[in-house]
mmCIF file of C-alpha atoms in Angstrom:
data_model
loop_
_atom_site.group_PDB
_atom_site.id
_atom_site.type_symbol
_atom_site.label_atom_id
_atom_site.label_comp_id
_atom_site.label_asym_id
_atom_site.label_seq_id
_atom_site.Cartn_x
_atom_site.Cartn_y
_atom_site.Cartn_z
ATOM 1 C CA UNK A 1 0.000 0.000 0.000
ATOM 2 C CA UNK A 2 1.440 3.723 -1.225
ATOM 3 C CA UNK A 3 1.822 5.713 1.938
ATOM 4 C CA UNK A 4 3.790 8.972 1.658
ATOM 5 C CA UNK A 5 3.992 11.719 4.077
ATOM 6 C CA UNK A 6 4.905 15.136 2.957
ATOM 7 C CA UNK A 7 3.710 18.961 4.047
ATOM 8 C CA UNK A 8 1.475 20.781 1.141
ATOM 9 C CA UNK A 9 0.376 24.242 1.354
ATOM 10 C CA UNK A 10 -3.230 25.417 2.129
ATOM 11 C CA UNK A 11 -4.772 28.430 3.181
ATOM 12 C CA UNK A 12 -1.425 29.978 3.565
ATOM 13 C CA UNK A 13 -0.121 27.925 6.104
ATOM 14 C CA UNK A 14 2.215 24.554 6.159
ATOM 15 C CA UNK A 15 0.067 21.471 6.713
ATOM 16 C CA UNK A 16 1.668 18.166 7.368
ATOM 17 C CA UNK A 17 -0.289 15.251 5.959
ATOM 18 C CA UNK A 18 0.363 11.644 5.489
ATOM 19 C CA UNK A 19 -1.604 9.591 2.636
ATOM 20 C CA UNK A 20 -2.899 5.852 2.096
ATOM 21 C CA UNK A 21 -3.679 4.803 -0.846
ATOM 22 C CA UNK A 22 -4.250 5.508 -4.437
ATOM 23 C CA UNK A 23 -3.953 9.072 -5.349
ATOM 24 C CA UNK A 24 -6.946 8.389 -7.964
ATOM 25 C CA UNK A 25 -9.384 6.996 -5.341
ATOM 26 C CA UNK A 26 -12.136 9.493 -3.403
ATOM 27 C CA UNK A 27 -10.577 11.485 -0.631
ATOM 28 C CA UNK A 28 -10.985 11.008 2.818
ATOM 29 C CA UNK A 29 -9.437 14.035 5.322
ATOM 30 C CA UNK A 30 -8.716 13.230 8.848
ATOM 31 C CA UNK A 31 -8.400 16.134 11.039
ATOM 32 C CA UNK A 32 -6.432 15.048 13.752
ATOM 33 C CA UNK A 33 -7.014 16.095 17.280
ATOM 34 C CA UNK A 34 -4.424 18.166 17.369
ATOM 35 C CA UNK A 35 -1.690 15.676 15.458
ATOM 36 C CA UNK A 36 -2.391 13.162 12.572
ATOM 37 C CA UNK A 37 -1.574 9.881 15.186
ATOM 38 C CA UNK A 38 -4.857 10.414 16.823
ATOM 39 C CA UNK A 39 -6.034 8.406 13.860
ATOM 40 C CA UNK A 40 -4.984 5.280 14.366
ATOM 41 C CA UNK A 41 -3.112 3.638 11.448
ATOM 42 C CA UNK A 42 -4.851 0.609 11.243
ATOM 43 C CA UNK A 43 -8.389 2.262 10.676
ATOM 44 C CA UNK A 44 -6.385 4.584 7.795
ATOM 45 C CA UNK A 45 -5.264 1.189 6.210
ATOM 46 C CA UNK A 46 -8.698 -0.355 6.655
ATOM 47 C CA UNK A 47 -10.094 3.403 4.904
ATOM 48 C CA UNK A 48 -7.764 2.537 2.015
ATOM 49 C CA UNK A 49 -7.736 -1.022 1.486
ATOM 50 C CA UNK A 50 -11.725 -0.282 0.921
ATOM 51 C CA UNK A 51 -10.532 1.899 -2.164
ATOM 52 C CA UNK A 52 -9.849 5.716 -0.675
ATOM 53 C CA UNK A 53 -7.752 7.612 -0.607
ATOM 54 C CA UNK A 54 -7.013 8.754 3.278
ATOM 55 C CA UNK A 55 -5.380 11.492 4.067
ATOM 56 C CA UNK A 56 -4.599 12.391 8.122
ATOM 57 C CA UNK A 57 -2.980 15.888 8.896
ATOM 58 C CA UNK A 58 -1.767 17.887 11.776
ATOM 59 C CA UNK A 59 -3.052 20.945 12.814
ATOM 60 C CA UNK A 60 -1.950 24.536 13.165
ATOM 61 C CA UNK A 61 0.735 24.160 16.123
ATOM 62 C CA UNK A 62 0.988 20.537 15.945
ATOM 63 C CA UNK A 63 3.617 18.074 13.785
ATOM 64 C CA UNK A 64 4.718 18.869 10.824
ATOM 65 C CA UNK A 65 2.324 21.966 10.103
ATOM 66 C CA UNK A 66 3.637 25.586 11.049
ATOM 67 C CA UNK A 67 4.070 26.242 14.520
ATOM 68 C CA UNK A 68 4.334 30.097 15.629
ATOM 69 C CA UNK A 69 2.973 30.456 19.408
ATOM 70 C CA UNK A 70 0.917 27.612 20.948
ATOM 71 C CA UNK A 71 0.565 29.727 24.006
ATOM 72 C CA UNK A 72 -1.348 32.877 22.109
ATOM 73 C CA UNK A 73 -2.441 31.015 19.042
ATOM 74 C CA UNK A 74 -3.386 34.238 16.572
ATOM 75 C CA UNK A 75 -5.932 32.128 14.395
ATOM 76 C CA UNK A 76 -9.120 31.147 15.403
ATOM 77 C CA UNK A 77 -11.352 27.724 14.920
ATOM 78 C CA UNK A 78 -12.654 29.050 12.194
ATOM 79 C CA UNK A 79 -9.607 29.479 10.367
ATOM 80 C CA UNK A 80 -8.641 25.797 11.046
ATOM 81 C CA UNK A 81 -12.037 24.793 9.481
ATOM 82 C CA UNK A 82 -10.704 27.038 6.403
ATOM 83 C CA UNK A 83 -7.264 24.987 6.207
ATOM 84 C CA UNK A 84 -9.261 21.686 6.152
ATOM 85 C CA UNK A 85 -11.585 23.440 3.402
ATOM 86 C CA UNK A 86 -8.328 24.643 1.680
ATOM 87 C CA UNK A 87 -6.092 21.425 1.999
ATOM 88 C CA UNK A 88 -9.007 19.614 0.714
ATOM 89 C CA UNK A 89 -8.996 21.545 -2.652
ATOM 90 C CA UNK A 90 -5.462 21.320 -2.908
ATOM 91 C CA UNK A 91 -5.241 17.941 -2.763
ATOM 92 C CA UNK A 92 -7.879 17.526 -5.766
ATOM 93 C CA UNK A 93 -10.056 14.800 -6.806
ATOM 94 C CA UNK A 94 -13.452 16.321 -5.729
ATOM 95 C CA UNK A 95 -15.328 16.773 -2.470
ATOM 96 C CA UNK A 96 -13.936 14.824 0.348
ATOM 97 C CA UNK A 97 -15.247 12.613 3.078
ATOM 98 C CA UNK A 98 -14.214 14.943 6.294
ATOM 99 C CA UNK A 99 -13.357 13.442 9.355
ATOM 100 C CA UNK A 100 -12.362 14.751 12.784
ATOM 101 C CA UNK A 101 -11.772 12.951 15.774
ATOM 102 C CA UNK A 102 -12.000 15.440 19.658
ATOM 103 C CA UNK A 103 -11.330 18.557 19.193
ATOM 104 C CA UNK A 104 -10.127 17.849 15.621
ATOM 105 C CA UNK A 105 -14.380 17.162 15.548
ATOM 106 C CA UNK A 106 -15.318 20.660 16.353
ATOM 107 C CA UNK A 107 -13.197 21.574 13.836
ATOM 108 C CA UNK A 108 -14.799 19.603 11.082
ATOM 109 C CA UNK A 109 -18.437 20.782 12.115
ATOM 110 C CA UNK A 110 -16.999 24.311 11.403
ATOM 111 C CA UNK A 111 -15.628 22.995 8.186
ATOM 112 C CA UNK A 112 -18.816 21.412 7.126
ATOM 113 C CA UNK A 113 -21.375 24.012 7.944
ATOM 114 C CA UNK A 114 -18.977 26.956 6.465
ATOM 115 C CA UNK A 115 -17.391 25.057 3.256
ATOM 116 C CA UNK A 116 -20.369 22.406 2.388
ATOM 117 C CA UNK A 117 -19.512 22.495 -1.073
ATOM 118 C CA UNK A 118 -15.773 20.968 -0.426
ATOM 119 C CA UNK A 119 -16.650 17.971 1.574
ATOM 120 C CA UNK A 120 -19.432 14.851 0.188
ATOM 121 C CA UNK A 121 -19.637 13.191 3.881
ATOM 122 C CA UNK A 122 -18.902 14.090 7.665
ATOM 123 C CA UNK A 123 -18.131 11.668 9.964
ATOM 124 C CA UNK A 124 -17.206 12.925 14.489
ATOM 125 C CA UNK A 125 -15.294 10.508 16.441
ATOM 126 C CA UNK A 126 -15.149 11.219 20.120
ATOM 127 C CA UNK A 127 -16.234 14.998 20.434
ATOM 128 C CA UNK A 128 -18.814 17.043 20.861
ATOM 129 C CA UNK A 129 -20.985 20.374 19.683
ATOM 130 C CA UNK A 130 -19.597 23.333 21.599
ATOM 131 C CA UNK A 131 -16.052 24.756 22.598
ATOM 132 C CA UNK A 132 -13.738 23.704 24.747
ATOM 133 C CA UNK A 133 -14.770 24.785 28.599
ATOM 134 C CA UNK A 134 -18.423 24.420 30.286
ATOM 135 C CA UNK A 135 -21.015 22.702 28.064
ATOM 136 C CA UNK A 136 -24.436 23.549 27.542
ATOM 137 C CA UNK A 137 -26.943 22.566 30.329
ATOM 138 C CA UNK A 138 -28.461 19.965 28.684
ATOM 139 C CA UNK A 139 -24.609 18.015 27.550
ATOM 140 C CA UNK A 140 -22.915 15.772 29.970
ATOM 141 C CA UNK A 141 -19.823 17.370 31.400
ATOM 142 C CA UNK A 142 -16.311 15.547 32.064
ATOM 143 C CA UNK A 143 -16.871 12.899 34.629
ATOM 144 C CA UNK A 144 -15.340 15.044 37.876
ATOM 145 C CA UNK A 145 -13.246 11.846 39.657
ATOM 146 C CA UNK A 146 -11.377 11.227 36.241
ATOM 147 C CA UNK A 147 -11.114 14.817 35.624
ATOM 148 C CA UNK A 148 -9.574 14.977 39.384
ATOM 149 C CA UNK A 149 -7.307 12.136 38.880
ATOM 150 C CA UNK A 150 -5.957 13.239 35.744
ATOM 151 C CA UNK A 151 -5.095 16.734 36.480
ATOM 152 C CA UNK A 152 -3.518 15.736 39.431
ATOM 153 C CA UNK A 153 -0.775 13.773 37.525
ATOM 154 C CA UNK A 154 1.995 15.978 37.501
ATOM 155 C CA UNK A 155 3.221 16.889 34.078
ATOM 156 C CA UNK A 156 6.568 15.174 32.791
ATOM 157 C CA UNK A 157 9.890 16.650 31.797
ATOM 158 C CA UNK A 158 8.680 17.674 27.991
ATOM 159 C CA UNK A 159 12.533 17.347 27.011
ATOM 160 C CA UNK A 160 12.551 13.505 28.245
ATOM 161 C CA UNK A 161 10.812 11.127 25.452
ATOM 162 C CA UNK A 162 10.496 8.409 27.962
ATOM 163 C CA UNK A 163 8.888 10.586 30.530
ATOM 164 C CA UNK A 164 6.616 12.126 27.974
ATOM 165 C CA UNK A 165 5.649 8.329 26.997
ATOM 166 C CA UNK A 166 4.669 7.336 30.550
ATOM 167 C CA UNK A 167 2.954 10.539 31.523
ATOM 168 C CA UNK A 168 0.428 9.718 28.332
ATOM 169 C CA UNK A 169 0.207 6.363 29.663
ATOM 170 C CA UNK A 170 -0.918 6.973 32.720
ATOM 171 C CA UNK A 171 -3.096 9.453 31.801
ATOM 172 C CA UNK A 172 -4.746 6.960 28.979
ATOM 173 C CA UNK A 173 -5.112 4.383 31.885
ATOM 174 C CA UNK A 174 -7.052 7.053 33.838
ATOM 175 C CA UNK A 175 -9.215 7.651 30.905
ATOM 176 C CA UNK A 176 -10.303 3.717 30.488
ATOM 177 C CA UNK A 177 -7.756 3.749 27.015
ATOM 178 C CA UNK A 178 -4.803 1.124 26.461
ATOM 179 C CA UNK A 179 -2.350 2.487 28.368
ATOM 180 C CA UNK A 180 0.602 0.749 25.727
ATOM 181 C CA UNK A 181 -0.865 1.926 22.874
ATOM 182 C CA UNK A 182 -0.875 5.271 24.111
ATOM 183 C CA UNK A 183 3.044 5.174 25.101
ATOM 184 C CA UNK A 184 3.615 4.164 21.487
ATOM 185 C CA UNK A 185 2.139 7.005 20.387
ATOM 186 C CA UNK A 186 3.455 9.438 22.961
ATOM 187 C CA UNK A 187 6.902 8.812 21.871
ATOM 188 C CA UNK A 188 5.927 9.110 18.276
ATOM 189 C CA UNK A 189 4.569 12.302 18.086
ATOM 190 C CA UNK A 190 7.341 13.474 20.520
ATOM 191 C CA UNK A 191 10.070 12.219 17.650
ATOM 192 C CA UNK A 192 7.520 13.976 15.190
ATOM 193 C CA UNK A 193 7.494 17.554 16.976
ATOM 194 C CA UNK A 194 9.752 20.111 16.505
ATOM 195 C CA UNK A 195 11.417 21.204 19.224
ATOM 196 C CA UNK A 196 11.269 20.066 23.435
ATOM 197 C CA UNK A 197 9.868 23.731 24.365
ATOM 198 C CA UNK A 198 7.227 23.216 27.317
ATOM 199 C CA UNK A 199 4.244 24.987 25.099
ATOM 200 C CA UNK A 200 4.991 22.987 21.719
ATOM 201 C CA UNK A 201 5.281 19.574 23.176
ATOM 202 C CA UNK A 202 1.902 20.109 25.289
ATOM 203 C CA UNK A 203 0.206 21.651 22.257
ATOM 204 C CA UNK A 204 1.612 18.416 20.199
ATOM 205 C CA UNK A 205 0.968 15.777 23.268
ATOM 206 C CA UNK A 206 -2.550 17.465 24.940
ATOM 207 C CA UNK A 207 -3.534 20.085 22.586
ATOM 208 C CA UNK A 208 -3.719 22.531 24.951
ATOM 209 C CA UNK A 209 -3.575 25.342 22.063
ATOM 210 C CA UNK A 210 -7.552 24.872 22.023
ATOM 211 C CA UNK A 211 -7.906 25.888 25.572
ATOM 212 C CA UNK A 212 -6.493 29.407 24.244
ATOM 213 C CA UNK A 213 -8.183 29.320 21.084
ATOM 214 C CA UNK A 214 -11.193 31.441 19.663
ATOM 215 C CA UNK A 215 -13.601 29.086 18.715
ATOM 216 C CA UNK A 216 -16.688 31.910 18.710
ATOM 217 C CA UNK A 217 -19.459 32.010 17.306
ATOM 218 C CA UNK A 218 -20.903 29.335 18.603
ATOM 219 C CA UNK A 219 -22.108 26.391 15.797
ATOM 220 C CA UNK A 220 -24.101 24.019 18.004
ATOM 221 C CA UNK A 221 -27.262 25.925 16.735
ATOM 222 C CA UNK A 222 -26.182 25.683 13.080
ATOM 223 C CA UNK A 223 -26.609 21.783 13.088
ATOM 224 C CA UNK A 224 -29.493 20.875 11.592
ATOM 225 C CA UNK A 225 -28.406 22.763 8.068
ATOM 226 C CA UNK A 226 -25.636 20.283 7.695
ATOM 227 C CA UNK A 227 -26.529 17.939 4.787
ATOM 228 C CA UNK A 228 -23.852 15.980 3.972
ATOM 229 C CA UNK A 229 -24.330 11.841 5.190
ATOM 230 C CA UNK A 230 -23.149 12.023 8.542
ATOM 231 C CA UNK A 231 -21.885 9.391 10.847
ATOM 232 C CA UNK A 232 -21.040 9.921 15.054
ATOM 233 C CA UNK A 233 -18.902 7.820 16.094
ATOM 234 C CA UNK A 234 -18.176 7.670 20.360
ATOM 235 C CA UNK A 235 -16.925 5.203 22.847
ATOM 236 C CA UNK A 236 -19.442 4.187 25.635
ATOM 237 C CA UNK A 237 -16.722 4.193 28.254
ATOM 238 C CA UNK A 238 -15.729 7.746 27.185
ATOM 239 C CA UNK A 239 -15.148 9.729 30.552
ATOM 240 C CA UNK A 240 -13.857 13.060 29.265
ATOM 241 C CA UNK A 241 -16.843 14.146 26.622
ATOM 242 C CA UNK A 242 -19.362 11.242 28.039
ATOM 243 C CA UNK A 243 -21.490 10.017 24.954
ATOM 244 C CA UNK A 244 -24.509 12.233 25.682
ATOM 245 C CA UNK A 245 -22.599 14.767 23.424
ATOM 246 C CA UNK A 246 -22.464 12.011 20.385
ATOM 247 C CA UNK A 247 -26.071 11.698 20.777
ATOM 248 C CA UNK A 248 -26.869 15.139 21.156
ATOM 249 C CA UNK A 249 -25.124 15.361 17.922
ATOM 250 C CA UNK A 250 -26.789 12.511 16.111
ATOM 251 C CA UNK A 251 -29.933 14.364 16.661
ATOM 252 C CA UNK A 252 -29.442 17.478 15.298
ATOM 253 C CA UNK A 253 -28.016 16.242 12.142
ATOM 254 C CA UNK A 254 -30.106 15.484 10.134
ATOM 255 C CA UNK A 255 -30.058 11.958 9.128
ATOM 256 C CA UNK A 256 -27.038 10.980 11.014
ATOM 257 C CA UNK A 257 -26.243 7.650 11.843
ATOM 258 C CA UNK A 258 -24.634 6.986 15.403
ATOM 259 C CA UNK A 259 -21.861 4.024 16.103
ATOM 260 C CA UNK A 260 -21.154 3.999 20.249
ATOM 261 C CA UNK A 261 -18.546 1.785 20.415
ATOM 262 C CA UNK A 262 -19.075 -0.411 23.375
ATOM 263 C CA UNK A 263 -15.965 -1.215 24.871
ATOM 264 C CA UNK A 264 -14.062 2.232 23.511
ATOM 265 C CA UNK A 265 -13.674 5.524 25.876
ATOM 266 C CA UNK A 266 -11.806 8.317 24.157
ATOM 267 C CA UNK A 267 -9.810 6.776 21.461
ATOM 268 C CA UNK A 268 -10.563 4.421 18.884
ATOM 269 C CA UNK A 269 -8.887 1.089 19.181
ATOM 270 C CA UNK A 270 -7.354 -1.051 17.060
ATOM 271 C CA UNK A 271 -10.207 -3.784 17.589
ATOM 272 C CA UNK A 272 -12.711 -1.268 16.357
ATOM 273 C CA UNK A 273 -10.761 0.084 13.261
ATOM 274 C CA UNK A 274 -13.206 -2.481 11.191
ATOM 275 C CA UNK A 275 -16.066 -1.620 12.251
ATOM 276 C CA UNK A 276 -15.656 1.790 11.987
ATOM 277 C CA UNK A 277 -14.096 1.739 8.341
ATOM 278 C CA UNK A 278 -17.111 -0.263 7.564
ATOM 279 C CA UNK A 279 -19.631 2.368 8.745
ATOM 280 C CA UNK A 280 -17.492 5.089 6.705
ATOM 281 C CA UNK A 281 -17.335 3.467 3.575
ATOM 282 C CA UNK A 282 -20.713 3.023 3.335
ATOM 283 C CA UNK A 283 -21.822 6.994 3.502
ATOM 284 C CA UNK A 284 -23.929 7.689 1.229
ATOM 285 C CA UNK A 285 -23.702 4.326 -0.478
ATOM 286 C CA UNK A 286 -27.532 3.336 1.082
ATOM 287 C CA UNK A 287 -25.876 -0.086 1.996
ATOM 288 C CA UNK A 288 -26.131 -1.048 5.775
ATOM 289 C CA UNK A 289 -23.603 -0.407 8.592
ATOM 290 C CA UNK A 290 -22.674 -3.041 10.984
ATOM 291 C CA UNK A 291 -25.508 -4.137 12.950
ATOM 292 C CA UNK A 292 -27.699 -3.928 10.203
ATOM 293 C CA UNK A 293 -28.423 -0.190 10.377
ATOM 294 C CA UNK A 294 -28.936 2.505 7.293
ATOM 295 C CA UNK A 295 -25.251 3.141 5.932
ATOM 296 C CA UNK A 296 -26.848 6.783 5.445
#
């Protein structure tokens, strides 16, 4: 399977990306949440073995795509919706299936209800309809104990890979997440960012750039005109945005299909990668998703 990883211009910024696939097939954009590796690799190769093209990228701040000043970010979230909007023009072949996984999620709903015309399907892992901080009154909040328990873990030496590796694991095992799989990926996207300074590895590792970032106005509201096939994607055991939000999102979509993932919390695990290419690759094909519902 082709698999090249390269930066490519967009919206007048440097976007890292990595592709799967045949550069002829349909596109599908990951929007990672912040880096690419919060798509897992076996769920891209599942993506392209079905015949797409996948594409995963890093945003502003994060990887391979132009850092400035995680601490006082001077774009907004609508300006990272633009970029996916942008990168998916640049990369040609027609509308693209967006995807966006946590905060990388909010990012795509932006993208989808101010660029329709670049995207042909939406699909939200793991996140949820308004901006980081309080949620609406009728959302579930983070579960408090986790919350309490994971802030409480003192943060590692950013400089020290090894450190930076077991500080992720712990704080996947405090989540309900494999605690290995997230050390693997800790120490890749700490060989993958540039530079050891305090602000860029948390941006990279915890994408704390969002907590500074202006995601107004708010898009919750804005919903129900998305028309593209949609599917939500959440793990049941998902402690930090509890899947009340997935639903609440299923709802207002119109037509959106929802996949809780029984034995997932915030990430999507190898073990589901399957099931969850399935459900994508049938989008707008009318053919059913696992469990026998509409593909939408």
């Amino acid at each position: 399977m082709t698999r090249i990883t390269t930066t490519i211009n967009a919206n007048a910024v440097t976007l890292g990306i990595e592709s799967f696939g045949d550069d002829d097939a349909a596109l599908v954009l990951l929007v990672g949440g912040t880096t690419m590796l919060s798509w897992p690799d076996a769920l891209c190769e599942r993506l392209a073995a079905g015949g797409r093209r996948v594409v995963r990228y890093d945003l502003r701040d994060s990887g391979q795509s132009t850092t400035t000043d995680p601490e006082a970010p001077a774009y907004t979230l609508r300006d990272l919706a633009a970029d996916a909007a942008a990168l998916a023009d640049a990369l040609g072949g027609g509308p693209a299936h967006l995807a966006g996984i946590g905060v990388g999620g909010m990012v795509a709903q932006v993208a989808a209800l101010d660029h329709p015309g670049e995207f042909s399907a939406l699909t939200l892992a793991g996140t949820r309809a308004v901006a980081p901080g309080p949620p609406d009154d009728d959302l579930p909040d983070h579960d408090e104990a986790t919350m309490s328990r994971l802030f409480s873990h003192p943060m590692p030496d950013w400089s020290d890979r090894e450190a930076v590796a077991d500080f992720a694991a712990a704080g996947a095992e405090i989540l309900g997440d494999d605690p290995d799989a997230a050390r693997a990926v800790a120490a890749r996207v700490w060989d993958r960012t540039p530079g050891t300074a305090p602000a860029v590895q948390m941006a990279n590792q915890l994408g704390m750039v969002f907590s500074r970032l202006d995601c107004a106005p708010r898009w919750r509201e804005r919903l129900p005109e998305i028309k593209l096939p949609a599917l939500v994607v959440h793990g049941r055991r998902d402690r930090f945005f509890p899947v009340g939000n997935a639903e609440a999102i299923a709802r207002e979509i119109p037509g959106a299909r929802l996949l809780v993932l029984e034995e997932a919390a915030t990430t999507i695990p190898e073990a589901a990668a399957g099931e969850v290419a399935q459900s994508m690759l049938a989008l707008g094909q009318g053919t059913p998703g696992p469990g026998g519902g509409p593909g939408v």
